[in-house]
Coordinates of C-alpha atoms and ligand atoms in Angstrom, one line a residue:
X1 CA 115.1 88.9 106.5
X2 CA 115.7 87.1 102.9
X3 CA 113.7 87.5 100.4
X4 CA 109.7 86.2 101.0
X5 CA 106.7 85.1 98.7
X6 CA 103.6 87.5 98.7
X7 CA 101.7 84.9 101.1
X8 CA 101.2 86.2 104.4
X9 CA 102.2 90.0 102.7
X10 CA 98.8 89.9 101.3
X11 CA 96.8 88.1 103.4
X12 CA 97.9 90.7 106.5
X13 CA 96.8 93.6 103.7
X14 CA 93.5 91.5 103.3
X15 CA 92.7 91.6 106.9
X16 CA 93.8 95.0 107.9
X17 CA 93.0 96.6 104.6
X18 CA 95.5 97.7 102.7
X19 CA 97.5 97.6 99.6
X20 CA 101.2 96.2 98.9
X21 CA 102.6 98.0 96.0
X22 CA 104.4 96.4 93.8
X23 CA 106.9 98.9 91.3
X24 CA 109.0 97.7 88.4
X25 CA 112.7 97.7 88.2
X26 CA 114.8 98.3 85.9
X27 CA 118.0 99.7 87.1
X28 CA 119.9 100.3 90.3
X29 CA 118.6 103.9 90.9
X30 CA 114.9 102.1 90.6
X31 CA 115.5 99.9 93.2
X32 CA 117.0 102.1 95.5
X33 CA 114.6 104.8 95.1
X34 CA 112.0 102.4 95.9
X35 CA 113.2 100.2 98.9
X36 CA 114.2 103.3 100.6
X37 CA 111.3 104.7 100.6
X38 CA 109.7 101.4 101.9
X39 CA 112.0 100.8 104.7
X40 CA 111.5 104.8 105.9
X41 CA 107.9 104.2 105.9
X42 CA 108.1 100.7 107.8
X43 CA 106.0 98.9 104.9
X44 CA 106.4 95.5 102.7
X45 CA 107.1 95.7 99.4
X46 CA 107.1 94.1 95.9
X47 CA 109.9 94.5 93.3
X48 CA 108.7 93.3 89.8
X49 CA 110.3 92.4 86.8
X50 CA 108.6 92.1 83.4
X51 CA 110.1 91.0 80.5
X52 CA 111.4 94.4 78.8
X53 CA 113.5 94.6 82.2
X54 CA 114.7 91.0 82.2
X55 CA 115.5 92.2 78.6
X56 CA 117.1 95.3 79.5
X57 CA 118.9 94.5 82.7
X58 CA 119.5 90.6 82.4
X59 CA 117.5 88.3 85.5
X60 CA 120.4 88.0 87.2
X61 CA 121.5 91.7 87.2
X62 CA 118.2 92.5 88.6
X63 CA 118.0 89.6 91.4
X64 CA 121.5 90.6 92.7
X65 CA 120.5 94.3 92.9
X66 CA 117.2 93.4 94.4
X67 CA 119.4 91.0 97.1
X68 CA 121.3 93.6 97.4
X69 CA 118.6 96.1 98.6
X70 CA 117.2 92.9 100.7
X71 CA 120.7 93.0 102.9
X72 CA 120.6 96.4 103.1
X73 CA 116.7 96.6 104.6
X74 CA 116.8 93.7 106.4
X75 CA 113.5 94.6 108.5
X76 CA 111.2 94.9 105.5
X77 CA 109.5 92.1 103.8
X78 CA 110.3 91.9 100.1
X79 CA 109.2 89.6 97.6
X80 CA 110.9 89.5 94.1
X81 CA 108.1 89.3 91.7
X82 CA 107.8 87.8 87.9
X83 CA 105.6 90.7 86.0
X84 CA 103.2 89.8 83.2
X85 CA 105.2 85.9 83.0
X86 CA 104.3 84.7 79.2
X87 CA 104.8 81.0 79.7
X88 CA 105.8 78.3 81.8
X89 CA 109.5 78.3 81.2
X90 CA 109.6 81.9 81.8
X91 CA 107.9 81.5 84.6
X92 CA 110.0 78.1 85.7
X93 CA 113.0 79.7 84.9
X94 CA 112.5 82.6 87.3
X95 CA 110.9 80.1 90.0
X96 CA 114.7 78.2 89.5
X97 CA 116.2 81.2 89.9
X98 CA 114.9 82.7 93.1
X99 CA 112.3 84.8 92.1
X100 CA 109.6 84.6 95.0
X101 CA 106.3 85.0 93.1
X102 CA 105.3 84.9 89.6
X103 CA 102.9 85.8 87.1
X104 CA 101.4 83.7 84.9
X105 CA 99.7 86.1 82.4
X106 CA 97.7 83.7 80.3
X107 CA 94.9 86.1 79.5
X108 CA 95.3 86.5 75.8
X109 CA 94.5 82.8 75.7
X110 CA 91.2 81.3 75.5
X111 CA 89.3 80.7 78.7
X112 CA 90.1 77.1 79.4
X113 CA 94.0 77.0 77.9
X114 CA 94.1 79.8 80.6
X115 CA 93.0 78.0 82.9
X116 CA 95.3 74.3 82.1
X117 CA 98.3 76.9 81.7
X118 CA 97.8 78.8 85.0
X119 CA 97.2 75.7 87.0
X120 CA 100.3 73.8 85.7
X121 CA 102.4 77.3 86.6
X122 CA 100.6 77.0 90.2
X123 CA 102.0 73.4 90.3
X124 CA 105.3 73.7 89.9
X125 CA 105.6 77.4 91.8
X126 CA 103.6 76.0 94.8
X127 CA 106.6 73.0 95.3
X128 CA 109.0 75.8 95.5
X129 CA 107.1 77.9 98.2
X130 CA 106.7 80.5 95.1
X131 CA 103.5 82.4 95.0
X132 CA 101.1 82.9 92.0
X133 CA 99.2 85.4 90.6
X134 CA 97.2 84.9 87.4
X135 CA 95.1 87.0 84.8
X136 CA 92.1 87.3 83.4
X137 CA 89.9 89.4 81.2
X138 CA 91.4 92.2 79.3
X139 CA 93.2 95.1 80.7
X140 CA 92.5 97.7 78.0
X141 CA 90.7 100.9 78.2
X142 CA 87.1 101.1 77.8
X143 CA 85.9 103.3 74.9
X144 CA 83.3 105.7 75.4
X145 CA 79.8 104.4 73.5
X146 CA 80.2 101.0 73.0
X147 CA 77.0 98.7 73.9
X148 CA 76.2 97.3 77.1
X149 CA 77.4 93.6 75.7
X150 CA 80.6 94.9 74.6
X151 CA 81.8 96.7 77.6
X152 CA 80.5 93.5 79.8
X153 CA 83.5 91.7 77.8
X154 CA 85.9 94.0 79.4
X155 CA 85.4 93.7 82.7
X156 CA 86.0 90.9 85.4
X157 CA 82.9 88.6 85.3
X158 CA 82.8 87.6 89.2
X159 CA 81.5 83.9 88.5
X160 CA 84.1 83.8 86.0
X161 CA 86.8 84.9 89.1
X162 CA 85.5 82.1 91.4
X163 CA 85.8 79.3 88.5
X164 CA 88.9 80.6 87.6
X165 CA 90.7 81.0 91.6
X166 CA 89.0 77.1 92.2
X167 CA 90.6 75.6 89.3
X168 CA 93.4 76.7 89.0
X169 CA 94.2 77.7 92.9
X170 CA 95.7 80.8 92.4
X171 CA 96.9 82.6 95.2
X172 CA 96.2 86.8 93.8
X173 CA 94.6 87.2 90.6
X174 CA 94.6 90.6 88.4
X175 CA 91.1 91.6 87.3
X176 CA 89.8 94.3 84.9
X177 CA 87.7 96.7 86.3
X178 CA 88.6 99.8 84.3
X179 CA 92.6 100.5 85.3
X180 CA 94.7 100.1 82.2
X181 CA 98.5 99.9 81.1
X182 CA 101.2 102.9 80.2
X183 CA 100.4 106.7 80.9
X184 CA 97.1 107.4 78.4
X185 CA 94.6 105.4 80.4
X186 CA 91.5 107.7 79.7
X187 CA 90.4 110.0 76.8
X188 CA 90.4 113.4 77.3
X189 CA 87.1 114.4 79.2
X190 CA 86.3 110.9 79.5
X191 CA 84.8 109.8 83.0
X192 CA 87.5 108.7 85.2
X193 CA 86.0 105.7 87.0
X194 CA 86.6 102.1 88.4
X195 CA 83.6 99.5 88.4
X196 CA 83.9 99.1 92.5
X197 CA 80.2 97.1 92.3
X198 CA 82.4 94.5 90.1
X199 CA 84.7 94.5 92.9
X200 CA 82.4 94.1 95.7
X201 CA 80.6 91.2 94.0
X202 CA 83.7 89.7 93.8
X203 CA 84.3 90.1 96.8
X204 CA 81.2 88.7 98.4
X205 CA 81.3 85.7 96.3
X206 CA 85.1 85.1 96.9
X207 CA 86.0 86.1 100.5
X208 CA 89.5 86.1 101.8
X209 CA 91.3 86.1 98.4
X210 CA 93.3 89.0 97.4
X211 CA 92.7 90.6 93.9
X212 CA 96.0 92.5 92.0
X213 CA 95.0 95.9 90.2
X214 CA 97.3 96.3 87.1
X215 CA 97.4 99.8 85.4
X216 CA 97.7 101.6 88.5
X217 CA 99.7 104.5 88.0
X218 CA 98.1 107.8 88.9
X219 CA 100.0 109.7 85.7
X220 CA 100.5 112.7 88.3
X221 CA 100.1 116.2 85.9
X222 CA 103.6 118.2 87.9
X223 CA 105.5 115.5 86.1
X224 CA 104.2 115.4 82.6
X225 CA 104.4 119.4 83.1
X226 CA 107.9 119.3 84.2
X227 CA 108.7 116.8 81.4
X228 CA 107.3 119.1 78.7
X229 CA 108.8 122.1 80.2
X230 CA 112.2 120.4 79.9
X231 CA 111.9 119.8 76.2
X232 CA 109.9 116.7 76.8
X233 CA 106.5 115.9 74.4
X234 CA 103.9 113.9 76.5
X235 CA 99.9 114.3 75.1
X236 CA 97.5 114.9 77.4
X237 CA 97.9 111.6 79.4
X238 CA 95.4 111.0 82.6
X239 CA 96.0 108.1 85.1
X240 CA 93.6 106.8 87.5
X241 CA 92.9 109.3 90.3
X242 CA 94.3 108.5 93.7
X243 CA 91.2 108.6 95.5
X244 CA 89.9 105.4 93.6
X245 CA 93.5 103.6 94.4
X246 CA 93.2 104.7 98.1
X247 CA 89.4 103.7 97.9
X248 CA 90.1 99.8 96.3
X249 CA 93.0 99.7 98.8
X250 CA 90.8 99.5 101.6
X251 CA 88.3 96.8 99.9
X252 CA 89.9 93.5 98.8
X253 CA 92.5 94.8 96.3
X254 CA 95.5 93.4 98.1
X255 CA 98.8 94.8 95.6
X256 CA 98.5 97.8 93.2
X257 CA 101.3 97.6 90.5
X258 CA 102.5 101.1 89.7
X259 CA 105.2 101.7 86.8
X260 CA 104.3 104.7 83.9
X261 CA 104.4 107.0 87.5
X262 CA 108.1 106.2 88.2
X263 CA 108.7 106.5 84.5
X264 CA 107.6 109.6 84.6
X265 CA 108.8 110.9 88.1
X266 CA 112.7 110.0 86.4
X267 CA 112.0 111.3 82.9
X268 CA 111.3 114.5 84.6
X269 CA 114.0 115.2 86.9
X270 CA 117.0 114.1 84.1
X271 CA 115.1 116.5 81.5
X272 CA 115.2 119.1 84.4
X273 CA 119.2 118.6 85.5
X274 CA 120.2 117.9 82.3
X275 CA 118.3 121.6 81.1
X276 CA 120.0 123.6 84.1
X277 CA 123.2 121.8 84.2
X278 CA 124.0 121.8 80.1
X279 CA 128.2 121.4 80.7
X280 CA 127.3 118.7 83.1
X281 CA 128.3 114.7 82.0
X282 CA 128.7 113.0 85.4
X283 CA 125.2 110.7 85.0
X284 CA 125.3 110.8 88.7
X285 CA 124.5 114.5 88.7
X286 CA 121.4 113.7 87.1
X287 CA 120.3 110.2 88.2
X288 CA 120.7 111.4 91.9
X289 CA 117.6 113.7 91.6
X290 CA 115.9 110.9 89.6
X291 CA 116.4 108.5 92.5
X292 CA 115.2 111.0 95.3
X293 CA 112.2 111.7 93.1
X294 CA 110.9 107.9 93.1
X295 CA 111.7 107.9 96.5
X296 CA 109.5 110.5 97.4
X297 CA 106.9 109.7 94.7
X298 CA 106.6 106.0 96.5
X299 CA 106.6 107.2 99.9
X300 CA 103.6 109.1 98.6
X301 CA 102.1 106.4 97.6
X302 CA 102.8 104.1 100.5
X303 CA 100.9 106.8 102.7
X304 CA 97.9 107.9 100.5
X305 CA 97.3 105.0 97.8
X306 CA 98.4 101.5 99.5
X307 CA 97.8 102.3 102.9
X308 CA 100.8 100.2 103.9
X309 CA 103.4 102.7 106.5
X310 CA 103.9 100.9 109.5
X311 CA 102.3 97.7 108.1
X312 CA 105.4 95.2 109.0
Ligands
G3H401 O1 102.9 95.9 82.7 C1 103.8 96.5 82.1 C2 104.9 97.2 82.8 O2 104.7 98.6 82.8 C3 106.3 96.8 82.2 O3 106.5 97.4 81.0 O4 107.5 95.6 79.5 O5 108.0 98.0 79.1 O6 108.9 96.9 81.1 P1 107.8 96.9 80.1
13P402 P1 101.1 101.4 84.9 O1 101.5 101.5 83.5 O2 99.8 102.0 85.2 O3 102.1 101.9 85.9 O4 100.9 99.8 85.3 C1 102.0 99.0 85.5 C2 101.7 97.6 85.6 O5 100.6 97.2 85.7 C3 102.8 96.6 85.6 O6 102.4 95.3 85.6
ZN403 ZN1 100.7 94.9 84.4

């Protein structure tokens, strides 16, 4: 199987539900972790690139590694994904250069330039048989306190969703309904919580359509514990709990984007070797543990967050 768009991947997750999760690459290891663990647990898969790994790796380093793992896992479905796509060229030059599916991340902008900037992205993509997902409200944490107005700002506004999805014809959108980025999502004795009624209303007014949940990682404690043990310095950092994930999964969340965890996962185990093994240099010695550790960390996933072993 070559490479595929995230069409009929997350339609089949709407129907049967379940999640596709989509992890970022940045490196060989990343991606082998990661397909691996897909292909032992029979599910699809999304392999995303944002622009700090386009930066770090180069496009083309990435889509030939990601090819790579394609040949190697033929019986998997895997689409090669544009994360957090700032503008059209970015998002054209990935289209041109075999990415599958893109992100069009326009929601820093005004409601309406969203809106013309999304739909032109769709215009293009959807000539090429690539796939796109859009943005909109803001991704940030809630704080505790602020007033009822306020916090309405941050989250998805469902008749916002379906004006959004019909003009600009979207096929996945990322909504806010209280997952953030990186690994300090919550405060410290702050309620851990997702706004499922947003979800559900959104649902009922949009039926069928897949929504994307960005700042999904689950920030899971044996890692930051094993990072700090190994001379690491990581604050008290809390993700969103699994049973939320697993929960929105099974609703019409339809691809769960999961980074900081992997982060973490490989900061950890090269802290560990490289503490037991001091004389060692060989970076194999160390990355080998780090690749088995995402490995095991997505297979984990697979099973108890997206739902998705067995799904192909
Ligand atoms: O959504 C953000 C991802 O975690 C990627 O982060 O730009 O540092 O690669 P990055
Ligand atoms: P996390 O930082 O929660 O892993 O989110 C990653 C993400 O949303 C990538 O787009
Ligand atoms: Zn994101």
């Amino acid at each position: 199987m070559s490479l595929v768009n995230t069409k009929k991947m997350l339609e089949k997750a709407y129907n049967e539900k379940y999640a596709v999760g989509a992890f970022n690459v940045n490196n060989m290891e990343i991606i082998q972790g990661i397909t691996e663990a897909a292909a032992e647990m029979n599910s699809p898969l999304i392999l995303q690139a944002s622009a700090g790994a386009r930066k770090y790796a180069g496009s083309v380093y990435l889509r030939k590694l990601v090819e790579a793992a394609v040949e190697l896992h033929p019986d998997i479905p895997i689409a090669l994904h544009l994360d957090h796509g700032e503008s059209f060229e970015i998002c054209k030059d990935c289209i041109e250069s075999g990415f599958t599916s893109v992100m069009i991340d326009g929601s820093s902008l005004p409601y309406e330039k969203n809106i013309e900037l999304t739909a032109k992205v769709v215009e293009y993509a959807h000539k090429y048989g690539v796939t796109v997902e859009g943005e909109l409200g803001s991704l940030s944490g809630v704080e505790d306190n602020i007033s009822i107005e306020k916090e309405k700002s941050f989250y998805a506004n469902p008749d916002q969703v379906v004006d959004f999805v019909g003009k600009t014809g979207v096929d996945s959108l990322a909504i806010a309904i209280g997952t953030s980025h990186g690994a300090y999502k919550f405060k410290p004795g702050q309620k851990r919580e997702l706004r499922f009624d947003i979800l559900s209303e959104i649902e009922k007014k949009i039926p069928n359509f897949p929504i994307v949940l960005h700042g999904a990682s689950s920030v899971i404690p044996g890692f930051v514990e094993e990072i700090n043990k190994f001379g690491g310095d990581i604050k008290e950092a809390y993700g969103i709990p699994e049973e939320l994930l697993s929960k929105a999964s099974r609703m019409s969340v339809c691809k769960i984007n999961v980074d900081s965890d992997l982060r973490l996962a490989m900061t950890a185990k090269i802290r560990k070797s490289l503490h037991e093994n001091p004389s060692n240099f060989d970076p194999r010695k160390y990355l080998l543990p780090a690749r088995e550790a995402i490995k095991e960390i997505v297979k984990h996933k697979i099973k108890n967050v997206m739902h998705s072993e067995n799904k192909i």
